[in-house]
PDB file of C-alpha atoms in Angstrom:
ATOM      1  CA  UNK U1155      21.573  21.149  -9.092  1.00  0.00           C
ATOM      2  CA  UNK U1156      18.056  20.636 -10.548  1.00  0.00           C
ATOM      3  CA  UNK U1157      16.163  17.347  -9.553  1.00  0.00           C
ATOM      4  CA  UNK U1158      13.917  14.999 -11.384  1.00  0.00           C
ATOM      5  CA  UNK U1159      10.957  14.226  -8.511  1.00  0.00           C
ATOM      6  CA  UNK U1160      11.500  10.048  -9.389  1.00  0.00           C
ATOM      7  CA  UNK U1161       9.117   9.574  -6.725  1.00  0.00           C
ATOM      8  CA  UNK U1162       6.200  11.260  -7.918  1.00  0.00           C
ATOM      9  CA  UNK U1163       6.889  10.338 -12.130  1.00  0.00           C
ATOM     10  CA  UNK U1164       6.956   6.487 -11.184  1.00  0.00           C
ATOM     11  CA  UNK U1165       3.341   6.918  -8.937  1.00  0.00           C
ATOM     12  CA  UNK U1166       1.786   9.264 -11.686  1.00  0.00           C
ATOM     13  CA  UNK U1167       2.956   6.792 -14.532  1.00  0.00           C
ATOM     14  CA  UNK U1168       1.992   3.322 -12.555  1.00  0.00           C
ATOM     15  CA  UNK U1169      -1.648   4.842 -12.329  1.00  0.00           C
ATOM     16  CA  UNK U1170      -2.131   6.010 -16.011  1.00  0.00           C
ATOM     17  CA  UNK U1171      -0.996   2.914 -17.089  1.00  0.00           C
ATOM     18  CA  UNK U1172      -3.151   1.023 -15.144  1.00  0.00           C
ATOM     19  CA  UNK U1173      -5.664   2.991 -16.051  1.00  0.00           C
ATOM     20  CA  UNK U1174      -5.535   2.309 -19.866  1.00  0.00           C
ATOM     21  CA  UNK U1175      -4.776  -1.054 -19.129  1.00  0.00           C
ATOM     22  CA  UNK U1176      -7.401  -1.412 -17.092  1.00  0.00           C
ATOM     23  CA  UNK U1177      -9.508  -0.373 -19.831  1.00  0.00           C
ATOM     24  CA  UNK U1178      -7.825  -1.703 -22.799  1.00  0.00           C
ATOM     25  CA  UNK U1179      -8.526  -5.567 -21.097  1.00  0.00           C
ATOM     26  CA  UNK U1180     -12.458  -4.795 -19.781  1.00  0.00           C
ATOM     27  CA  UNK U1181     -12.807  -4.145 -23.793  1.00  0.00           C
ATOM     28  CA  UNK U1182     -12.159  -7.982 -24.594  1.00  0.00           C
ATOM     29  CA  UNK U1183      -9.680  -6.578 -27.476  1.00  0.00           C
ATOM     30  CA  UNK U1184      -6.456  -7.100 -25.678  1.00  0.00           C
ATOM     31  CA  UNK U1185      -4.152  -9.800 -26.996  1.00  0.00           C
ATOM     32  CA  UNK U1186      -4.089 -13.064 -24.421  1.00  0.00           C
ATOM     33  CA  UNK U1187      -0.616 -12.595 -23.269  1.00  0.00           C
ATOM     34  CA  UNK U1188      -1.526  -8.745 -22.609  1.00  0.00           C
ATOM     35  CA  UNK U1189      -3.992 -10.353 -20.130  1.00  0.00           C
ATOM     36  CA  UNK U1190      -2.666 -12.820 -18.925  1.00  0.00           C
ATOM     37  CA  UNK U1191       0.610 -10.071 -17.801  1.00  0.00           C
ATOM     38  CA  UNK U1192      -2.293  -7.787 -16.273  1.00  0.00           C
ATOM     39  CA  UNK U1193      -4.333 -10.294 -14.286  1.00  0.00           C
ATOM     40  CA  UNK U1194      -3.612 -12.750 -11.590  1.00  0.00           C
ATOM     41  CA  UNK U1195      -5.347 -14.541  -8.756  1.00  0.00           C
ATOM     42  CA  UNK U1196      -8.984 -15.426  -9.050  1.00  0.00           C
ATOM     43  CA  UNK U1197      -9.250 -12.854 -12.208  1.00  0.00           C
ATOM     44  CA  UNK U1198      -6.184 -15.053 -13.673  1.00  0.00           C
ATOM     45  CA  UNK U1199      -7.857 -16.353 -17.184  1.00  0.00           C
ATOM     46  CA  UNK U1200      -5.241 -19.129 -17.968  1.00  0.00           C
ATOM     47  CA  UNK U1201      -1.184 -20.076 -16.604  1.00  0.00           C
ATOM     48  CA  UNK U1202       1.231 -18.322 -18.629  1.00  0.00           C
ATOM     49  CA  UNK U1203       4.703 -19.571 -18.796  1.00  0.00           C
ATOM     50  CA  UNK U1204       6.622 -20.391 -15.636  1.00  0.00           C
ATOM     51  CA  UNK U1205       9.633 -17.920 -16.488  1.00  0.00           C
ATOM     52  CA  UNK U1206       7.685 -14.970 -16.484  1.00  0.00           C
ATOM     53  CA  UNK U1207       5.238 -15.751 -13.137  1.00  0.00           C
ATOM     54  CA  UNK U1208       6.188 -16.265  -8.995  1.00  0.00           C
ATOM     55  CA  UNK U1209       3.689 -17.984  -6.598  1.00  0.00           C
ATOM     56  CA  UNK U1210       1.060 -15.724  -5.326  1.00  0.00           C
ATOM     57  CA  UNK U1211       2.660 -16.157  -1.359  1.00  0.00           C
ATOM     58  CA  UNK U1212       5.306 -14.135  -2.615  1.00  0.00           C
ATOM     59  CA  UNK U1213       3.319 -11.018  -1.656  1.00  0.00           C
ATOM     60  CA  UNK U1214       4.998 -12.094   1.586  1.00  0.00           C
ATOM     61  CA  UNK U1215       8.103 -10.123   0.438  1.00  0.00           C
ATOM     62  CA  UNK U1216       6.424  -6.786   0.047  1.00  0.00           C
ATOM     63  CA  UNK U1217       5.840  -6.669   3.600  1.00  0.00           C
ATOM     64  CA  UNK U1218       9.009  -8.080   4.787  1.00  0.00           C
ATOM     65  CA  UNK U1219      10.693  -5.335   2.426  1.00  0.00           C
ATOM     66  CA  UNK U1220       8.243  -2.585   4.000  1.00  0.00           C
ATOM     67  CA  UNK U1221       8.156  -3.734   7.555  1.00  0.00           C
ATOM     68  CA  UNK U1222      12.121  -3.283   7.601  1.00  0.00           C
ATOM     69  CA  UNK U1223      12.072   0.075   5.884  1.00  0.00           C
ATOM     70  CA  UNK U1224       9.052   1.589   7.649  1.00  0.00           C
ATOM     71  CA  UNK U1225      10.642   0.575  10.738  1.00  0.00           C
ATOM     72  CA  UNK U1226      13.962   2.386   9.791  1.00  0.00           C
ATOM     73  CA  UNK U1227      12.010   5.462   8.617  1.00  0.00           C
ATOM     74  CA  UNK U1228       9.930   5.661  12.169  1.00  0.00           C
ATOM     75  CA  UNK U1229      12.987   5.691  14.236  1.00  0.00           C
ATOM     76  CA  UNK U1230      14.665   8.301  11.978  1.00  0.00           C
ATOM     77  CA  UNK U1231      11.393  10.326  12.271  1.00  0.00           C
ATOM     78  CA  UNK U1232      11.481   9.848  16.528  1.00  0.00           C
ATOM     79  CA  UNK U1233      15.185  11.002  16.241  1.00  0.00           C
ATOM     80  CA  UNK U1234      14.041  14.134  14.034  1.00  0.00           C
ATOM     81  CA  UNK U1235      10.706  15.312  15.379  1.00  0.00           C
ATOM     82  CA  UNK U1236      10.766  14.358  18.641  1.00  0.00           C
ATOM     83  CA  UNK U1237      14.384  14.140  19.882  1.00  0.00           C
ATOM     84  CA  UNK U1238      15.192  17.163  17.721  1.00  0.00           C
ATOM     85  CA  UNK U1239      18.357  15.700  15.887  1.00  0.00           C
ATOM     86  CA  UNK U1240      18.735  16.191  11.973  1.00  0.00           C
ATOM     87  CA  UNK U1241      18.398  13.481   9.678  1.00  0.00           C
ATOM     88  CA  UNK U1242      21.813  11.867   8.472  1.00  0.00           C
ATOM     89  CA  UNK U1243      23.539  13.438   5.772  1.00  0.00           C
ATOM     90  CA  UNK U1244      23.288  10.756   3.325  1.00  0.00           C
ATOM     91  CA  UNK U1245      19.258   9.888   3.763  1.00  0.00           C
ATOM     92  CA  UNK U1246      18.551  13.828   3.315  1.00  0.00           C
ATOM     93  CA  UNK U1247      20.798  13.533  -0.088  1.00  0.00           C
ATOM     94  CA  UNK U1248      19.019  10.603  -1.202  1.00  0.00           C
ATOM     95  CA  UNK U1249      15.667  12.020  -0.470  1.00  0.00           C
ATOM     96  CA  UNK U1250      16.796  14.998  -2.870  1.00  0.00           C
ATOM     97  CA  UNK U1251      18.220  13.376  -5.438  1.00  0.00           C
ATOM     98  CA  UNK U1252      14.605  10.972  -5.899  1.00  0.00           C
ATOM     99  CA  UNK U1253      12.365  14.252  -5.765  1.00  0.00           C
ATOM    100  CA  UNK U1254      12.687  17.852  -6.182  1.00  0.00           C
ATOM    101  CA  UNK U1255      12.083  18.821  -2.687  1.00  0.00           C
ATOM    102  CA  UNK U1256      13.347  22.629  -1.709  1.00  0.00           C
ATOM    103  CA  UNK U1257      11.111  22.657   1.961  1.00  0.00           C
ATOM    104  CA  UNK U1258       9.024  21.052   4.532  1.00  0.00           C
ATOM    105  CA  UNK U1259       5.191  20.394   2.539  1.00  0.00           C
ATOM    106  CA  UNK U1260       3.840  19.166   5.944  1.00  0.00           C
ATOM    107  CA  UNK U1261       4.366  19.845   9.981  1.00  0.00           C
ATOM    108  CA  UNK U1262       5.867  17.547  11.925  1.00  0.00           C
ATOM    109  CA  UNK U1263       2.848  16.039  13.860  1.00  0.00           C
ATOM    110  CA  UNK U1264       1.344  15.522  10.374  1.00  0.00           C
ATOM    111  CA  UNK U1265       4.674  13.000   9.892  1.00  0.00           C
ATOM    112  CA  UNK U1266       4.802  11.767  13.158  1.00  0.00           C
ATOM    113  CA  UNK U1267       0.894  10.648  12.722  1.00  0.00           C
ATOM    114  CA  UNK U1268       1.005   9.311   9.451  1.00  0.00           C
ATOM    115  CA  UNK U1269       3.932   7.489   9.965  1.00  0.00           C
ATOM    116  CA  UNK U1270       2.594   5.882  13.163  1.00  0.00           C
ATOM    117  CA  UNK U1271      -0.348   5.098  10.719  1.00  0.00           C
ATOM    118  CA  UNK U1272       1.861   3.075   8.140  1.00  0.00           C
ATOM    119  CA  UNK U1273       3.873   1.464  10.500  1.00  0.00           C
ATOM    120  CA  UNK U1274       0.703   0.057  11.878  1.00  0.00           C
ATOM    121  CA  UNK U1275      -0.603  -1.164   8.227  1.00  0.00           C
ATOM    122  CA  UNK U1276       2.634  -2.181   7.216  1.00  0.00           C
ATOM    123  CA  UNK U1277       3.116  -4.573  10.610  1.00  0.00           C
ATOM    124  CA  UNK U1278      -0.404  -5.862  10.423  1.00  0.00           C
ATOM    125  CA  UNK U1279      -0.112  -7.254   6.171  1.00  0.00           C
ATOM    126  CA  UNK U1280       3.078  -8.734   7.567  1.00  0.00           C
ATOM    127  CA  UNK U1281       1.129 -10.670  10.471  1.00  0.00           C
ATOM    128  CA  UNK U1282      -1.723 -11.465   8.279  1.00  0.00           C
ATOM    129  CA  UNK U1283       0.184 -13.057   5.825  1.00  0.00           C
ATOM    130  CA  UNK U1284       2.492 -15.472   8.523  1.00  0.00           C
ATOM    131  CA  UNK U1285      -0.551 -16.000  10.619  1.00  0.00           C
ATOM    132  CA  UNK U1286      -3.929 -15.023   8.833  1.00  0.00           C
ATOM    133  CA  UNK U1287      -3.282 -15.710   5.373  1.00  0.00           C
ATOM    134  CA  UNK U1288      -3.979 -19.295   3.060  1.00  0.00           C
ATOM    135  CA  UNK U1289      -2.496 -18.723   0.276  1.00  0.00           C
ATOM    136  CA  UNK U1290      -4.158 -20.240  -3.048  1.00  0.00           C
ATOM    137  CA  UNK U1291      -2.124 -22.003  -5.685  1.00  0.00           C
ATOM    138  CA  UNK U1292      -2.164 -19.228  -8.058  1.00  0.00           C
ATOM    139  CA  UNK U1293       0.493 -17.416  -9.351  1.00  0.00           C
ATOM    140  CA  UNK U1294       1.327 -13.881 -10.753  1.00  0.00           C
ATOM    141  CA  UNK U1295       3.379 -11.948 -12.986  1.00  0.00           C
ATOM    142  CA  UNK U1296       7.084 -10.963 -12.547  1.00  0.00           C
ATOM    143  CA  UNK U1297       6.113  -7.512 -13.170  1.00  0.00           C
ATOM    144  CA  UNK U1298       3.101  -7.402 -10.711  1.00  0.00           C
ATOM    145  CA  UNK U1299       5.881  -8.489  -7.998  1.00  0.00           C
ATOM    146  CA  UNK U1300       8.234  -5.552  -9.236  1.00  0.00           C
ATOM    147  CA  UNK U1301       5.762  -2.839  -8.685  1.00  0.00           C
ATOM    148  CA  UNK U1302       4.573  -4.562  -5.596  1.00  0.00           C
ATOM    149  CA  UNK U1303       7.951  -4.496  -3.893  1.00  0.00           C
ATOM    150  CA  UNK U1304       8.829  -0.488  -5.339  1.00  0.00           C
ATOM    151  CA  UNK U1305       5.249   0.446  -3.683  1.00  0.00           C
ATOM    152  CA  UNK U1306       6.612   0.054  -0.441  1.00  0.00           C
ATOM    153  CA  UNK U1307       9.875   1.061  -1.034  1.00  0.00           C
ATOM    154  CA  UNK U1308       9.038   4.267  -2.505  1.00  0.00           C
ATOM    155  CA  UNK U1309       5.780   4.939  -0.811  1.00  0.00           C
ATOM    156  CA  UNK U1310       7.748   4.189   2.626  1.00  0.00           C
ATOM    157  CA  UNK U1311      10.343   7.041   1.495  1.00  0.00           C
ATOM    158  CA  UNK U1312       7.224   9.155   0.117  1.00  0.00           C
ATOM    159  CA  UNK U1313       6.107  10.267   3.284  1.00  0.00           C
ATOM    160  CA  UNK U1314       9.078  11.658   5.003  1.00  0.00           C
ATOM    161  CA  UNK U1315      10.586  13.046   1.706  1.00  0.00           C
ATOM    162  CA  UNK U1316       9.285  16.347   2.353  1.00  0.00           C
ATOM    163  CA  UNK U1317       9.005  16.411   5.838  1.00  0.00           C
ATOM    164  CA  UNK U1318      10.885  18.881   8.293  1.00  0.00           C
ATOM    165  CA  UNK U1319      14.169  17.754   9.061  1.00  0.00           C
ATOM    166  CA  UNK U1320      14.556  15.871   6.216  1.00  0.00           C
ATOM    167  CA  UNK U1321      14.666  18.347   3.690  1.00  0.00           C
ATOM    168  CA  UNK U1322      17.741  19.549   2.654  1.00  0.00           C
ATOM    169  CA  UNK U1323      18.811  22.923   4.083  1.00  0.00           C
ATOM    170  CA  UNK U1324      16.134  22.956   6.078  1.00  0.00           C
ATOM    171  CA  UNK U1325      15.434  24.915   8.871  1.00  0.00           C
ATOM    172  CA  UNK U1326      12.021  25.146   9.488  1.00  0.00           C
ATOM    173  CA  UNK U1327      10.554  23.687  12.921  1.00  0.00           C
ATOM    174  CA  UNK U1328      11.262  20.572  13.533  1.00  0.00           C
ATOM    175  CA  UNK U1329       9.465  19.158  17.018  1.00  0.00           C
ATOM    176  CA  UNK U1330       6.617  17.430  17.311  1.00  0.00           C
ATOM    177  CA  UNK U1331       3.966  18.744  19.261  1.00  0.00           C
ATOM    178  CA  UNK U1332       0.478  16.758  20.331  1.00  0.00           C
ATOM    179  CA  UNK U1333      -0.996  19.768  21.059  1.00  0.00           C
ATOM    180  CA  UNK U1334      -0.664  21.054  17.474  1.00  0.00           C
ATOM    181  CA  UNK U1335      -1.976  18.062  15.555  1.00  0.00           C
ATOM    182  CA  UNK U1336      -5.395  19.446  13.993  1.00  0.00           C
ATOM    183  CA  UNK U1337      -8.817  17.923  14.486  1.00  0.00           C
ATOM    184  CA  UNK U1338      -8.670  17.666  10.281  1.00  0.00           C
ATOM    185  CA  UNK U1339      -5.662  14.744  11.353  1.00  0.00           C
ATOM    186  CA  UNK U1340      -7.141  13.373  14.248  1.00  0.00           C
ATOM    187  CA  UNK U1341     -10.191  12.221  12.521  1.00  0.00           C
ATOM    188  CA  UNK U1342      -8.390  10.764   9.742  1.00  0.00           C
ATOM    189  CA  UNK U1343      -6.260   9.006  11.746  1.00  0.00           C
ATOM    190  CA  UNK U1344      -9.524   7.613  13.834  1.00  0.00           C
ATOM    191  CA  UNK U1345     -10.992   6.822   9.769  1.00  0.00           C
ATOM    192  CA  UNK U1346      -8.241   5.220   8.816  1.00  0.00           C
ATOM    193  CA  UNK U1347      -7.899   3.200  11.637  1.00  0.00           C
ATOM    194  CA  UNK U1348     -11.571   1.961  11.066  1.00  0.00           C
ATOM    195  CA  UNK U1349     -10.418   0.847   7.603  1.00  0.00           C
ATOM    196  CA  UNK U1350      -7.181  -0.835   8.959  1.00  0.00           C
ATOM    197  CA  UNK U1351      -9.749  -2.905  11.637  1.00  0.00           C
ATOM    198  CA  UNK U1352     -12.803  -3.552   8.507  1.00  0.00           C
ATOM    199  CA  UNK U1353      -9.551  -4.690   6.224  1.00  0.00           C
ATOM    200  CA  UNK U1354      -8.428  -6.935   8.986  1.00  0.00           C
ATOM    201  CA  UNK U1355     -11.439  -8.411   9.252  1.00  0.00           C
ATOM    202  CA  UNK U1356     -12.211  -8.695   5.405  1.00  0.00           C
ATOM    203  CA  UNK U1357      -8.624 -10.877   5.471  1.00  0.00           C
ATOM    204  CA  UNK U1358      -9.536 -13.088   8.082  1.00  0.00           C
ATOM    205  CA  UNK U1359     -12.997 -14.015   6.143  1.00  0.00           C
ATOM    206  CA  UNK U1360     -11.275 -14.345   3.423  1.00  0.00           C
ATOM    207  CA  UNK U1361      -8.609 -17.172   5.359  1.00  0.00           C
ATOM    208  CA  UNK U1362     -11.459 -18.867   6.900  1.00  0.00           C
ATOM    209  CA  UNK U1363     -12.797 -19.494   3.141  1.00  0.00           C
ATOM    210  CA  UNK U1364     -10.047 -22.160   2.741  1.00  0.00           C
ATOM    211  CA  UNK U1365     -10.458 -23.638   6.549  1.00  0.00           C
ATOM    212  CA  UNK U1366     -12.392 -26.232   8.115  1.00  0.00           C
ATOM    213  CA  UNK U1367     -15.244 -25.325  10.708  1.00  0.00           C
ATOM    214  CA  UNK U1368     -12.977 -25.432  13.451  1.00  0.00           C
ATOM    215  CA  UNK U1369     -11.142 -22.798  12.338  1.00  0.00           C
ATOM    216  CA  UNK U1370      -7.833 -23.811  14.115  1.00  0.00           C
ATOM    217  CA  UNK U1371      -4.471 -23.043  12.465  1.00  0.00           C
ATOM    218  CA  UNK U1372      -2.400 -25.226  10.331  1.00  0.00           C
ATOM    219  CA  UNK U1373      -1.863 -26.795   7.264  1.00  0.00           C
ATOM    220  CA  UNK U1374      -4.500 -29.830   8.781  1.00  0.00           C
ATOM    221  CA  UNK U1375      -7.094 -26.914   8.957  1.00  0.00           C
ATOM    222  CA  UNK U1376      -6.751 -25.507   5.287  1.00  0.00           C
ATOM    223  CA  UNK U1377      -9.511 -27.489   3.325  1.00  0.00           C
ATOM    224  CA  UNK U1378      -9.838 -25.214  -0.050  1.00  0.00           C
ATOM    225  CA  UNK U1379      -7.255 -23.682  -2.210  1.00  0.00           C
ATOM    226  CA  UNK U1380      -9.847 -22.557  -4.455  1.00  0.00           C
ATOM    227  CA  UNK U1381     -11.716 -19.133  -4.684  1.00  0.00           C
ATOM    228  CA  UNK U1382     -15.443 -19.035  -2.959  1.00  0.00           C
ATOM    229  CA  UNK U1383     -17.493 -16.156  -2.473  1.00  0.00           C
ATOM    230  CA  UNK U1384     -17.175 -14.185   0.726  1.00  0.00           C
ATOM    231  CA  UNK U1385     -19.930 -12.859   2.827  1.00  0.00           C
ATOM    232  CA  UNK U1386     -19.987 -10.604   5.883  1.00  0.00           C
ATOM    233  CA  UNK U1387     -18.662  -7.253   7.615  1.00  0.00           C
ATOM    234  CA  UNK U1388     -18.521  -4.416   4.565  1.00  0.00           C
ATOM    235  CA  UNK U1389     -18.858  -8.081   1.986  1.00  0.00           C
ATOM    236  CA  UNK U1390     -22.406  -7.129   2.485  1.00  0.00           C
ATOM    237  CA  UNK U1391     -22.267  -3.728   0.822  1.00  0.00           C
ATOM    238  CA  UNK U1392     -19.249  -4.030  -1.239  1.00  0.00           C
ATOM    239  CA  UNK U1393     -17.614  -6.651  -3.122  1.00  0.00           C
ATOM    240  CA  UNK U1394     -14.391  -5.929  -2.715  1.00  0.00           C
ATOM    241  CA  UNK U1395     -14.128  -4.262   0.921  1.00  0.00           C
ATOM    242  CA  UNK U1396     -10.387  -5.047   1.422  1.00  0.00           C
ATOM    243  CA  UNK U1397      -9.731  -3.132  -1.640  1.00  0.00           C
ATOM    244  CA  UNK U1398     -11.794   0.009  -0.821  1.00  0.00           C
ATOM    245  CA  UNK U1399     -10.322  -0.104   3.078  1.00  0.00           C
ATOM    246  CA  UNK U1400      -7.072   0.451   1.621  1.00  0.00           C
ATOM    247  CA  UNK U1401      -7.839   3.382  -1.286  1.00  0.00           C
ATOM    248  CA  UNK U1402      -9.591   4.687   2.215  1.00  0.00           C
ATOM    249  CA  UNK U1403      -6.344   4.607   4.259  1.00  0.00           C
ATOM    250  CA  UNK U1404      -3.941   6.079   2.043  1.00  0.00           C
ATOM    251  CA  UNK U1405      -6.588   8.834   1.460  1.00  0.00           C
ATOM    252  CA  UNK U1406      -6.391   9.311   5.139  1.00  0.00           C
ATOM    253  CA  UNK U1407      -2.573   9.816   4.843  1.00  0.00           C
ATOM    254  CA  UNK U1408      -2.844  11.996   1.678  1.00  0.00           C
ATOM    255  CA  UNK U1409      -5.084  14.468   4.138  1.00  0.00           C
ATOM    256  CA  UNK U1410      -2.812  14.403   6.912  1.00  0.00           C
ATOM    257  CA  UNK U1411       0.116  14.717   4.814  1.00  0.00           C
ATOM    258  CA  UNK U1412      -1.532  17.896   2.898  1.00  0.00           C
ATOM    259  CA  UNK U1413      -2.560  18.260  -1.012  1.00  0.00           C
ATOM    260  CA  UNK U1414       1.092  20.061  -1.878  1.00  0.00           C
ATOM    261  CA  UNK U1415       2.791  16.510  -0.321  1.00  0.00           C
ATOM    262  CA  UNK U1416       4.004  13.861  -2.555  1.00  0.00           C
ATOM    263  CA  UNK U1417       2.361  10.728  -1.039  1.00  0.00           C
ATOM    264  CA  UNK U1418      -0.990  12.725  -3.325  1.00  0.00           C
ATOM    265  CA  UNK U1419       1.026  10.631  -6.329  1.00  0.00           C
ATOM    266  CA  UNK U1420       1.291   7.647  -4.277  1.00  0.00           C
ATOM    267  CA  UNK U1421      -2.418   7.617  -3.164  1.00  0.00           C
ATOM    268  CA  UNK U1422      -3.877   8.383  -7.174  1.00  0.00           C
ATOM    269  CA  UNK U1423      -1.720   5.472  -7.835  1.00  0.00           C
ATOM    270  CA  UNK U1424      -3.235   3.258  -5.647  1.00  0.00           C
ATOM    271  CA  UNK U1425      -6.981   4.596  -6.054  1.00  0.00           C
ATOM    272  CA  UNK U1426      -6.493   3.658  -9.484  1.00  0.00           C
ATOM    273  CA  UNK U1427      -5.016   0.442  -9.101  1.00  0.00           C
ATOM    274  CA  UNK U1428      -7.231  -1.108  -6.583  1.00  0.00           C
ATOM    275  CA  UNK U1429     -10.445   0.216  -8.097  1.00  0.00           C
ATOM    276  CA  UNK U1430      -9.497  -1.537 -11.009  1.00  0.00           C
ATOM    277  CA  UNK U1431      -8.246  -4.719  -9.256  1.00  0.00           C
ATOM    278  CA  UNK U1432     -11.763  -4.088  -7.710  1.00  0.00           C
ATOM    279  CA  UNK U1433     -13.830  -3.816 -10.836  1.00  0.00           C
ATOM    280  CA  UNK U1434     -12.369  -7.223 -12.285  1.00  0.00           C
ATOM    281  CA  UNK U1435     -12.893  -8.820  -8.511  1.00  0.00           C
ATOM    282  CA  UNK U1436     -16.469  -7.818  -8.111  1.00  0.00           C
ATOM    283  CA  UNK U1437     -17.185  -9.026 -12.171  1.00  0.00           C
ATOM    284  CA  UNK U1438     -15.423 -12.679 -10.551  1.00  0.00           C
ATOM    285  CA  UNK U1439     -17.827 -12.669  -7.314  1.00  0.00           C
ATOM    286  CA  UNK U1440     -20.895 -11.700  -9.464  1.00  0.00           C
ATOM    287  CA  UNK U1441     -19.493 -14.269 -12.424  1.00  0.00           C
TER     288      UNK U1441
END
């Protein structure tokens, strides 16, 4: 049976057409509602109507989505590549039919270490956004909430989809094994853990914009709703660090994973999407 890779189609597509969308808006030709469905947030030019947008907290649900999933996907990969037992029947069949995977495009320490790596983004944008996070009044898009929730479903499934043991018919080694993990990984997984701390940080400045000086936590200590102008950590060399932390990470993962692995469509999608969510946030801050 011949396979249509989903997977990588839906990553390749989301990028090109945020690329010419991208473009098509910075022109100042695009009709208003075509903006107005392409921004949100502090680039947000006007409210559109309340059918077609969700509140802006509602990014909440992307990480309660992925912080479920990842966490189902790291204990099938500790049952695979390190206890040595083959993925259920059903999960390697559903990996197949969303790409055209044959075999194995990675080792298993190169899965093991990049899903470690998720799991630890994933968990921290969940406790950011109970504990860190104020979120503003804005609102955004149906369709921006759509593609936020199938990023982390599909870029969750992305990374073991063509990893050993969950390949179909596969019988290539399995194991994980420390001692095999190349110095190539190891020092992306030490870069992208630099990101994951500067992004941290670049969230919490971004939560003490709307606080008062005391900085406690609390509805009594959110002061501002509004968007301000953030300054410190990589805000002094970049406008948008938050946004270049993360094209950083997943360019970590695409390394570890190799060049022949899917998450590569995954990671051009979001290097395209947060460089232009990055162009129209640095044209606010220097607005």
């Amino acid at each position: 049976m011949m396979y249509l890779n989903l997977i990588f189609w839906y990553f390749l597509s989301l990028a090109i057409v945020v690329t010419i969308v991208g473009f098509v808006v910075n022109s100042g030709n695009a009709p208003g509602l075509f903006v107005r469905l392409f921004m949100y947030g502090k680039t947000s030019v006007e409210r559109t109507a309340g059918l077609i947008q969700v509140p802006k907290r509602w990014f909440l649900h992307f990480y309660l989505v992925g912080s479920m999933e990842v966490t189902f996907v790291m204990a099938q990969v500790i049952q695979v590549n390190v206890v040595g037992r083959a993925a259920p029947a059903w999960l390697r069949h559903l990996l197949a039919t969303l790409t055209d995977c044959h075999a194995p495009s990675c080792s298993p320490e190169s899965v093991v270490l990049a899903t470690c790596l998720l799991t630890a983004q994933i968990y921290r944008r969940l406790y950011e956004h109970l504990f860190v996070h104020v979120p503003s009044d804005t609102r955004m898009n149906v369709l921006h909430y759509w593609v936020g929730v199938l990023h982390y479903v599909l870029g969750v499934i992305a990374v073991v989809a063509e990893a050993p043991g969950f390949v179909l018919d596969d019988s290539s080694r399995w194991l994980f094994n420390v001692t095999k993990l190349s110095w190539l990984d190891r020092i992306c997984g030490a870069v992208f853990m630099l990101a994951w701390l500067h992004q941290y940080r670049a969230n919490c400045i971004f939560a003490d914009l709307r606080k008062n000086s005391s900085g406690k936590a609390g509805a009594a200590a959110v002061v501002n709703r509004g968007h301000a102008v953030p300054k410190g950590d990589w805000f002094e060399y970049v406008s948008c660090p938050h946004y270049l932390a993360e094209v950083v990470m997943y360019s970590c993962l695409t390394v570890i994973l190799g060049p022949r692995h899917l998450h590569l469509a995954g990671c051009v999608a979001v290097g395209r999407r947060q460089s232009v969510s990055g162009y129209f946030g640095g044209s606010f801050c220097l607005a």
